[in-house]
Coordinates of N, CA and C in Angstrom, one line a residue:
X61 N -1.3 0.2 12.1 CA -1.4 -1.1 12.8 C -2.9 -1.6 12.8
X62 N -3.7 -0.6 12.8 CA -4.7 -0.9 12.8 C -5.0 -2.0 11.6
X63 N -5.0 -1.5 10.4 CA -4.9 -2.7 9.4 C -4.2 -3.8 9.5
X64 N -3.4 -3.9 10.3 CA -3.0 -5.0 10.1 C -3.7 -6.0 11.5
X65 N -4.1 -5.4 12.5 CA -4.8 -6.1 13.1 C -6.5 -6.8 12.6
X66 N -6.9 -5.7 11.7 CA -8.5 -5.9 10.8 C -7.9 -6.8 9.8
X67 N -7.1 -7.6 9.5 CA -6.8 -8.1 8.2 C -6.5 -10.2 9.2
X68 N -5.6 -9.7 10.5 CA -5.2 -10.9 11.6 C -6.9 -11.1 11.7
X69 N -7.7 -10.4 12.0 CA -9.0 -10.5 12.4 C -9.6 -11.5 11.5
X70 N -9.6 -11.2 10.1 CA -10.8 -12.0 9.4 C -9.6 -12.9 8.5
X71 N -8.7 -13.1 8.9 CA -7.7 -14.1 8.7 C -7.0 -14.4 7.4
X72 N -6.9 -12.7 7.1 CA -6.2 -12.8 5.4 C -4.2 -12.9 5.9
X73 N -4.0 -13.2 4.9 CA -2.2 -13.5 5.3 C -2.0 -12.1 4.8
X74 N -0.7 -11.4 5.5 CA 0.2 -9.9 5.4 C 1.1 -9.9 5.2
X75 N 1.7 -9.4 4.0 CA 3.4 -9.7 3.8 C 3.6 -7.6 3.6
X76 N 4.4 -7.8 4.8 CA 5.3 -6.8 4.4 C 6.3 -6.6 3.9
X77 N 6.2 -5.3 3.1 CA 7.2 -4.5 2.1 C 8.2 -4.0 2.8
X78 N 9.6 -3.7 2.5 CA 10.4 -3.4 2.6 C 9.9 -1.8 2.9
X79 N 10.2 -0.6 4.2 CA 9.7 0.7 4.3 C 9.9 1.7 3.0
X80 N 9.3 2.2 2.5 CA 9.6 3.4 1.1 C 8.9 4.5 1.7
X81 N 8.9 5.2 0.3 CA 8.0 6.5 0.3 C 7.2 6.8 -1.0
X82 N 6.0 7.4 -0.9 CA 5.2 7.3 -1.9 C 5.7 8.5 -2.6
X83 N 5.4 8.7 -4.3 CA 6.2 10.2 -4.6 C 4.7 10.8 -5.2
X84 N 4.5 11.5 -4.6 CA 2.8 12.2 -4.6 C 3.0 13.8 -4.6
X85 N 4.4 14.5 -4.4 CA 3.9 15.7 -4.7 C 6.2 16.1 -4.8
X86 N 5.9 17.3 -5.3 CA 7.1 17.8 -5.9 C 8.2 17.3 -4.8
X87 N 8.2 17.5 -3.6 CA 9.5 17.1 -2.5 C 9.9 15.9 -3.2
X88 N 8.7 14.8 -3.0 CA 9.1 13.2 -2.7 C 9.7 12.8 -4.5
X89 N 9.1 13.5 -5.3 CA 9.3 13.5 -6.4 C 11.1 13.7 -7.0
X90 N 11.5 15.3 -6.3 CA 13.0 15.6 -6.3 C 14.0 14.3 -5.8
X91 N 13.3 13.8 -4.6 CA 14.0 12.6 -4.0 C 14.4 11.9 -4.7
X92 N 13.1 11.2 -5.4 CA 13.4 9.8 -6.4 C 14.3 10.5 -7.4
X93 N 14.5 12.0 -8.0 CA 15.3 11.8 -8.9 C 16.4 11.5 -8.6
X94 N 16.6 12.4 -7.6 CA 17.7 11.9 -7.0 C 18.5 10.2 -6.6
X95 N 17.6 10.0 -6.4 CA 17.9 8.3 -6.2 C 18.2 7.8 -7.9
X96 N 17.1 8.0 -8.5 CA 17.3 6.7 -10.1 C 18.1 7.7 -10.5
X97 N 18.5 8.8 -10.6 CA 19.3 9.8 -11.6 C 20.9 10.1 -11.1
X98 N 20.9 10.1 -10.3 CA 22.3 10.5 -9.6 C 22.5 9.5 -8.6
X99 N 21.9 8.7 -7.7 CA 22.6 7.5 -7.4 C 22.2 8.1 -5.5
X100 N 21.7 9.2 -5.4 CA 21.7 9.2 -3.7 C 20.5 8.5 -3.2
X101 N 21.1 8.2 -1.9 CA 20.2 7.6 -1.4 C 18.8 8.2 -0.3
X102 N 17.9 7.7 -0.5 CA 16.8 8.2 0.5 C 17.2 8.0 1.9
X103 N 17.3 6.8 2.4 CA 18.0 6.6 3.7 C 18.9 6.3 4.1
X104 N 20.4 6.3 4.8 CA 21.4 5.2 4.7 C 21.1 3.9 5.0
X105 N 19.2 3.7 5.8 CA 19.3 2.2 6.3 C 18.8 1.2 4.9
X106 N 18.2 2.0 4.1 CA 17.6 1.4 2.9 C 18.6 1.3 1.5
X107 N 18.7 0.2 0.8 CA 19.5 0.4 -0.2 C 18.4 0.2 -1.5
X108 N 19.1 1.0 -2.2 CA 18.2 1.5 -3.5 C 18.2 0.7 -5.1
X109 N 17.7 0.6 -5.7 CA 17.5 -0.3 -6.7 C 17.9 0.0 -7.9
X110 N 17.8 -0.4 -9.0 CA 17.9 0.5 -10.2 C 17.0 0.2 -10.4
X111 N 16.6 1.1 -11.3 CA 15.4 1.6 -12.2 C 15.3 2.1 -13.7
X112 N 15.7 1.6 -14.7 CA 16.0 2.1 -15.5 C 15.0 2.2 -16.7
X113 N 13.6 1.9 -16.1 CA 12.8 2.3 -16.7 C 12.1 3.6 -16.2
X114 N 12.2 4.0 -15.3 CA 12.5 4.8 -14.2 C 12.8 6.0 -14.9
X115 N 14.1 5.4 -14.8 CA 14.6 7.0 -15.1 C 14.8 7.4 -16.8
X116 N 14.6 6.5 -17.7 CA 14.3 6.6 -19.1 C 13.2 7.8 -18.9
X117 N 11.9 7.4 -18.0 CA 10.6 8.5 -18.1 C 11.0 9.2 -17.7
X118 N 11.7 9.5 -16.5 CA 11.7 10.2 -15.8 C 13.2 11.5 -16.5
X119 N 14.2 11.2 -17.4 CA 14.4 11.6 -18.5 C 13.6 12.8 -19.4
X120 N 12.9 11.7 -20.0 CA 12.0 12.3 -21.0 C 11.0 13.0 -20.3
X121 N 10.5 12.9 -19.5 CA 9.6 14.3 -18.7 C 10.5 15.0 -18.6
X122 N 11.6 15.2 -17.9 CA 12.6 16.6 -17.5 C 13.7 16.9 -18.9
X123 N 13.0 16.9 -20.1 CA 13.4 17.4 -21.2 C 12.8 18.5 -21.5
X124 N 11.8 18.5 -21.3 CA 10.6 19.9 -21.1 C 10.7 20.6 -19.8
X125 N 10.8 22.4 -20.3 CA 11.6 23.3 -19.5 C 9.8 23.3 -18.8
X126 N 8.6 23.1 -19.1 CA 7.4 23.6 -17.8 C 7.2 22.3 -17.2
X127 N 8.0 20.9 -17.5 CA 7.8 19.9 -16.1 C 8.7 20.4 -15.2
X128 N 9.9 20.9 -15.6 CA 11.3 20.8 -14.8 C 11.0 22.4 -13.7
X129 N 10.2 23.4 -14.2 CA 9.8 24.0 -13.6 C 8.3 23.9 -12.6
X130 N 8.0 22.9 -12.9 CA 7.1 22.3 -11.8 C 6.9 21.6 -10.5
X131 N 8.2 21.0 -11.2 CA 8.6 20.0 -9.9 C 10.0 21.1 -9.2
X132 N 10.2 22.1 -9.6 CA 11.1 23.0 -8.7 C 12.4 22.8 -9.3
X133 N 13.0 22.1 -10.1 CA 14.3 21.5 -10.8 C 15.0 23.3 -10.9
X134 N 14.3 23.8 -11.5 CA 15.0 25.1 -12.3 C 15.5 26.1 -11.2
X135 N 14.6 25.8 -10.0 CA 14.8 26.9 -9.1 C 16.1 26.0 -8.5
X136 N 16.0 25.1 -7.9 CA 17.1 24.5 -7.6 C 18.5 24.8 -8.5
X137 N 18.8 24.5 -9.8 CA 19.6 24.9 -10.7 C 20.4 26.2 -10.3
X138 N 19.2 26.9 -10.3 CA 19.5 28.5 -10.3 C 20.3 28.5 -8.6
X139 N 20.1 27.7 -7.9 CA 20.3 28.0 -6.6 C 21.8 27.6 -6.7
X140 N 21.6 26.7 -7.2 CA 23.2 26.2 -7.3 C 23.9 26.9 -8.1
X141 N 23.9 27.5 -9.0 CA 24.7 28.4 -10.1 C 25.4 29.4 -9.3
X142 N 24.6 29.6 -8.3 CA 25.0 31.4 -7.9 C 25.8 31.2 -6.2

C-alpha cells in the first residue's frame, strides 16, 4: 500500500493487475506447470489463461532429465509410482 500511496502522492495514474504469483523458485514453478500443462488451477477465485508459448518452453526445458530434477518433477514422479 505503501506504493501505491507514494505514486497517489506525486500524481502518476495506477492500474491494477489482476492478483498472481511470481514463479521465482521450484514451488511456484511446479504450480505454473501445473496450470499451462495439465489445466489445474492456482486458485478457484482466479481463472487461468492459456499459454501456449508457455508451455512449448516449458516442454522443452522438462525434456532434460537435470531440469526435471531440479525443479523436484522426478521426486514427485517417484512419489507417485509407489
Amino acid at each position: 500500500m505503501q506504493t501505491l500511496q507514494r505514486a497517489n502522492d506525486i500524481g502518476l495514474e495506477v492500474v491494477l493487475l489482476p492478483e498472481w504469483y511470481d514463479v521465482d523458485d521450484k514451488s511456484a514453478f511446479q504450480i505454473l506447470a501445473g496450470e499451462v500443462l495439465d489445466g489445474a488451477y492456482f486458485s478457484p477465485r482466479l481463472k487461468s489463461s492459456r499459454a501456449p508459448h508457455s508451455a512449448a518452453l516449458m516442454r522443452r526445458l522438462m525434456s532434460g532429465d537435470d531440469f526435471l530434477k531440479r525443479v523436484g518433477f522426478v521426486e514427485a514422479l517417484e512419489k507417485a509410482a509407489s
